[in-house]
PDB file of C-alpha atoms in Angstrom:
ATOM      1  CA  MET A   1      -3.143 -18.237   4.046  1.00  0.00           C
ATOM      2  CA  LYS A   2      -1.154 -21.396   3.432  1.00  0.00           C
ATOM      3  CA  ALA A   3      -3.161 -22.222   0.293  1.00  0.00           C
ATOM      4  CA  LYS A   4      -2.196 -18.849  -1.180  1.00  0.00           C
ATOM      5  CA  TYR A   5       1.502 -19.711  -1.050  1.00  0.00           C
ATOM      6  CA  TRP A   6       0.893 -23.145  -2.540  1.00  0.00           C
ATOM      7  CA  ILE A   7      -0.957 -21.533  -5.444  1.00  0.00           C
ATOM      8  CA  ILE A   8       1.802 -18.950  -5.958  1.00  0.00           C
ATOM      9  CA  SER A   9       4.452 -21.692  -5.887  1.00  0.00           C
ATOM     10  CA  LEU A  10       2.588 -23.855  -8.374  1.00  0.00           C
ATOM     11  CA  LEU A  11       1.880 -20.938 -10.713  1.00  0.00           C
ATOM     12  CA  GLY A  12       5.543 -19.979 -10.543  1.00  0.00           C
ATOM     13  CA  LEU A  13       6.612 -23.510 -11.338  1.00  0.00           C
ATOM     14  CA  ALA A  14       4.136 -23.631 -14.235  1.00  0.00           C
ATOM     15  CA  ALA A  15       5.520 -20.347 -15.583  1.00  0.00           C
ATOM     16  CA  VAL A  16       9.087 -21.691 -15.396  1.00  0.00           C
ATOM     17  CA  VAL A  17       8.106 -24.866 -17.261  1.00  0.00           C
ATOM     18  CA  ALA A  18       6.187 -22.851 -19.879  1.00  0.00           C
ATOM     19  CA  GLY A  19       9.175 -20.532 -20.299  1.00  0.00           C
ATOM     20  CA  PHE A  20      11.545 -23.475 -20.815  1.00  0.00           C
ATOM     21  CA  ILE A  21       9.193 -25.057 -23.346  1.00  0.00           C
ATOM     22  CA  LEU A  22       8.770 -21.822 -25.277  1.00  0.00           C
ATOM     23  CA  ALA A  23      12.524 -21.198 -25.232  1.00  0.00           C
ATOM     24  CA  ARG A  24      13.232 -24.719 -26.516  1.00  0.00           C
ATOM     25  CA  MET A  25      10.622 -24.313 -29.265  1.00  0.00           C
ATOM     26  CA  GLY A  26      12.485 -21.214 -30.426  1.00  0.00           C
ATOM     27  CA  VAL A  27       9.733 -18.640 -30.373  1.00  0.00           C
ATOM     28  CA  GLY A  28      12.206 -16.290 -32.004  1.00  0.00           C
ATOM     29  CA  SER A  29      13.469 -13.085 -30.484  1.00  0.00           C
ATOM     30  CA  ALA A  30      10.305 -12.684 -28.438  1.00  0.00           C
ATOM     31  CA  PRO A  31      11.035 -11.955 -24.776  1.00  0.00           C
ATOM     32  CA  LEU A  32       8.031 -13.955 -23.524  1.00  0.00           C
ATOM     33  CA  PRO A  33       9.933 -17.158 -22.607  1.00  0.00           C
ATOM     34  CA  TYR A  34      12.487 -15.204 -20.618  1.00  0.00           C
ATOM     35  CA  VAL A  35       9.862 -13.082 -18.893  1.00  0.00           C
ATOM     36  CA  LEU A  36       8.036 -16.274 -17.929  1.00  0.00           C
ATOM     37  CA  LEU A  37      11.276 -17.760 -16.602  1.00  0.00           C
ATOM     38  CA  GLY A  38      12.076 -14.685 -14.526  1.00  0.00           C
ATOM     39  CA  VAL A  39       8.593 -14.172 -13.123  1.00  0.00           C
ATOM     40  CA  GLY A  40       8.164 -17.901 -12.539  1.00  0.00           C
ATOM     41  CA  CYS A  41      11.436 -18.207 -10.637  1.00  0.00           C
ATOM     42  CA  GLY A  42      10.548 -15.210  -8.489  1.00  0.00           C
ATOM     43  CA  ALA A  43       7.025 -16.432  -7.734  1.00  0.00           C
ATOM     44  CA  PHE A  44       8.150 -19.985  -7.013  1.00  0.00           C
ATOM     45  CA  GLY A  45      10.990 -18.819  -4.773  1.00  0.00           C
ATOM     46  CA  TRP A  46       8.754 -16.471  -2.801  1.00  0.00           C
ATOM     47  CA  GLY A  47       5.923 -18.973  -2.378  1.00  0.00           C
ATOM     48  CA  ALA A  48       8.234 -21.836  -1.447  1.00  0.00           C
ATOM     49  CA  GLY A  49      10.167 -19.612   0.957  1.00  0.00           C
ATOM     50  CA  GLU A  50       6.982 -18.615   2.755  1.00  0.00           C
ATOM     51  CA  LEU A  51       5.872 -22.245   2.952  1.00  0.00           C
ATOM     52  CA  LEU A  52       9.228 -23.258   4.420  1.00  0.00           C
ATOM     53  CA  ARG A  53       9.077 -20.386   6.905  1.00  0.00           C
ATOM     54  CA  GLN A  54       5.603 -21.418   8.007  1.00  0.00           C
ATOM     55  CA  TRP A  55       6.748 -25.034   8.341  1.00  0.00           C
ATOM     56  CA  ALA A  56       9.747 -24.039  10.489  1.00  0.00           C
ATOM     57  CA  VAL A  57       7.629 -21.764  12.673  1.00  0.00           C
ATOM     58  CA  ARG A  58       4.986 -24.450  13.165  1.00  0.00           C
ATOM     59  CA  ALA A  59       7.636 -26.827  14.458  1.00  0.00           C
ATOM     60  CA  ASP A  60       8.926 -24.268  17.000  1.00  0.00           C
ATOM     61  CA  PRO A  61       6.417 -21.777  18.475  1.00  0.00           C
ATOM     62  CA  GLY A  62       9.205 -19.860  20.231  1.00  0.00           C
ATOM     63  CA  LEU A  63      10.807 -19.194  16.870  1.00  0.00           C
ATOM     64  CA  GLU A  64       7.669 -17.419  15.638  1.00  0.00           C
ATOM     65  CA  LYS A  65       7.739 -15.036  18.590  1.00  0.00           C
ATOM     66  CA  GLN A  66      11.459 -14.394  18.089  1.00  0.00           C
ATOM     67  CA  LEU A  67      10.974 -13.672  14.360  1.00  0.00           C
ATOM     68  CA  ARG A  68       8.100 -11.283  15.086  1.00  0.00           C
ATOM     69  CA  ILE A  69      10.226  -9.429  17.649  1.00  0.00           C
ATOM     70  CA  GLU A  70      13.164  -9.190  15.240  1.00  0.00           C
ATOM     71  CA  GLN A  71      10.964  -7.827  12.452  1.00  0.00           C
ATOM     72  CA  THR A  72       9.458  -5.116  14.653  1.00  0.00           C
ATOM     73  CA  ASP A  73      12.674  -4.237  16.508  1.00  0.00           C
ATOM     74  CA  GLU A  74      13.563  -0.576  15.966  1.00  0.00           C
ATOM     75  CA  ARG A  75      17.280  -1.268  15.680  1.00  0.00           C
ATOM     76  CA  ASN A  76      16.770  -3.850  12.932  1.00  0.00           C
ATOM     77  CA  GLN A  77      14.469  -1.481  11.074  1.00  0.00           C
ATOM     78  CA  LEU A  78      17.049   1.303  11.350  1.00  0.00           C
ATOM     79  CA  VAL A  79      19.786  -0.987  10.023  1.00  0.00           C
ATOM     80  CA  ALA A  80      17.565  -2.057   7.101  1.00  0.00           C
ATOM     81  CA  ASN A  81      16.689   1.546   6.256  1.00  0.00           C
ATOM     82  CA  LYS A  82      20.347   2.624   6.374  1.00  0.00           C
ATOM     83  CA  ALA A  83      21.270  -0.276   4.076  1.00  0.00           C
ATOM     84  CA  LYS A  84      18.526   0.757   1.633  1.00  0.00           C
ATOM     85  CA  ALA A  85      19.783   4.338   1.711  1.00  0.00           C
ATOM     86  CA  ARG A  86      23.340   3.228   0.895  1.00  0.00           C
ATOM     87  CA  ALA A  87      22.070   1.010  -1.914  1.00  0.00           C
ATOM     88  CA  TYR A  88      20.094   3.911  -3.373  1.00  0.00           C
ATOM     89  CA  ASP A  89      23.113   6.199  -3.174  1.00  0.00           C
ATOM     90  CA  ALA A  90      25.181   3.619  -5.028  1.00  0.00           C
ATOM     91  CA  SER A  91      22.452   3.000  -7.612  1.00  0.00           C
ATOM     92  CA  VAL A  92      22.448   6.661  -8.639  1.00  0.00           C
ATOM     93  CA  TYR A  93      26.074   6.384  -9.748  1.00  0.00           C
ATOM     94  CA  ILE A  94      25.629   2.901 -11.219  1.00  0.00           C
ATOM     95  CA  TYR A  95      22.626   4.004 -13.307  1.00  0.00           C
ATOM     96  CA  SER A  96      24.519   7.067 -14.499  1.00  0.00           C
ATOM     97  CA  ALA A  97      27.568   5.062 -15.560  1.00  0.00           C
ATOM     98  CA  LEU A  98      25.406   2.440 -17.238  1.00  0.00           C
ATOM     99  CA  MET A  99      23.470   5.071 -19.203  1.00  0.00           C
ATOM    100  CA  LEU A 100      26.734   6.644 -20.349  1.00  0.00           C
ATOM    101  CA  CYS A 101      28.139   3.254 -21.394  1.00  0.00           C
ATOM    102  CA  PHE A 102      24.969   2.399 -23.320  1.00  0.00           C
ATOM    103  CA  ALA A 103      25.051   5.744 -25.106  1.00  0.00           C
ATOM    104  CA  LEU A 104      28.737   5.344 -26.025  1.00  0.00           C
ATOM    105  CA  MET A 105      28.173   1.778 -27.222  1.00  0.00           C
ATOM    106  CA  GLN A 106      25.378   3.096 -29.452  1.00  0.00           C
ATOM    107  CA  VAL A 107      22.783   0.742 -28.003  1.00  0.00           C
ATOM    108  CA  ARG A 108      19.311   1.166 -29.461  1.00  0.00           C
ATOM    109  CA  LEU A 109      17.681   4.397 -28.390  1.00  0.00           C
ATOM    110  CA  SER A 110      14.659   2.585 -26.942  1.00  0.00           C
ATOM    111  CA  ALA A 111      16.876   0.648 -24.512  1.00  0.00           C
ATOM    112  CA  VAL A 112      18.701   3.787 -23.409  1.00  0.00           C
ATOM    113  CA  LEU A 113      15.419   5.657 -22.971  1.00  0.00           C
ATOM    114  CA  LEU A 114      14.004   2.821 -20.862  1.00  0.00           C
ATOM    115  CA  LEU A 115      17.051   3.014 -18.634  1.00  0.00           C
ATOM    116  CA  VAL A 116      16.754   6.804 -18.422  1.00  0.00           C
ATOM    117  CA  GLY A 117      13.053   6.439 -17.580  1.00  0.00           C
ATOM    118  CA  GLY A 118      13.829   4.024 -14.759  1.00  0.00           C
ATOM    119  CA  TYR A 119      16.500   6.360 -13.445  1.00  0.00           C
ATOM    120  CA  LEU A 120      14.182   9.361 -13.536  1.00  0.00           C
ATOM    121  CA  LEU A 121      11.374   7.399 -11.905  1.00  0.00           C
ATOM    122  CA  THR A 122      13.655   6.315  -9.070  1.00  0.00           C
ATOM    123  CA  THR A 123      14.944   9.839  -8.587  1.00  0.00           C
ATOM    124  CA  GLY A 124      11.410  11.238  -8.752  1.00  0.00           C
ATOM    125  CA  ILE A 125      10.238   8.846  -6.037  1.00  0.00           C
ATOM    126  CA  TYR A 126      13.186   9.929  -3.906  1.00  0.00           C
ATOM    127  CA  VAL A 127      12.362  13.623  -4.339  1.00  0.00           C
ATOM    128  CA  TYR A 128       8.657  13.019  -3.602  1.00  0.00           C
ATOM    129  CA  PHE A 129       9.360  11.230  -0.331  1.00  0.00           C
ATOM    130  CA  GLN A 130      12.051  13.731   0.619  1.00  0.00           C
ATOM    131  CA  ILE A 131       9.538  16.571   0.318  1.00  0.00           C
ATOM    132  CA  ARG A 132       6.794  14.574   2.037  1.00  0.00           C
ATOM    133  CA  TYR A 133       8.959  13.592   5.015  1.00  0.00           C
ATOM    134  CA  ASN A 134      10.308  17.143   5.364  1.00  0.00           C
ATOM    135  CA  LYS A 135       6.736  18.424   5.665  1.00  0.00           C
ATOM    136  CA  GLU A 136       5.854  15.774   8.254  1.00  0.00           C
ATOM    137  CA  MET A 137       8.840  16.367  10.511  1.00  0.00           C
TER     138      MET A 137
END
């Protein structure tokens, strides 16, 4: 399992370096360098974070048990779910305002439609799970 995080970290670092090189070469208006930078930073951060977590847990076995208990604790899960619900509620209004601003600023139609698609996808997922959970309970 540890090798997996090393590989992810190294691939992320390689993607960041490749993104910087492509950006410095001036590939033009292509988004590839910036996609590589974003994905590389995310992959490197996740892999390195997991490696650091494993290193800290290895040094203190009691810490591993405490972390496992905290992750499975019902209260912590409830708090996390309530925070996600509040974030979703806020994102509905943020997406709506952002779509309106983009439309008024006359941003390219493709960009506005991508934003609308993301908004509709998020709302569709919400409706799907709302119906599913109502049937289960």
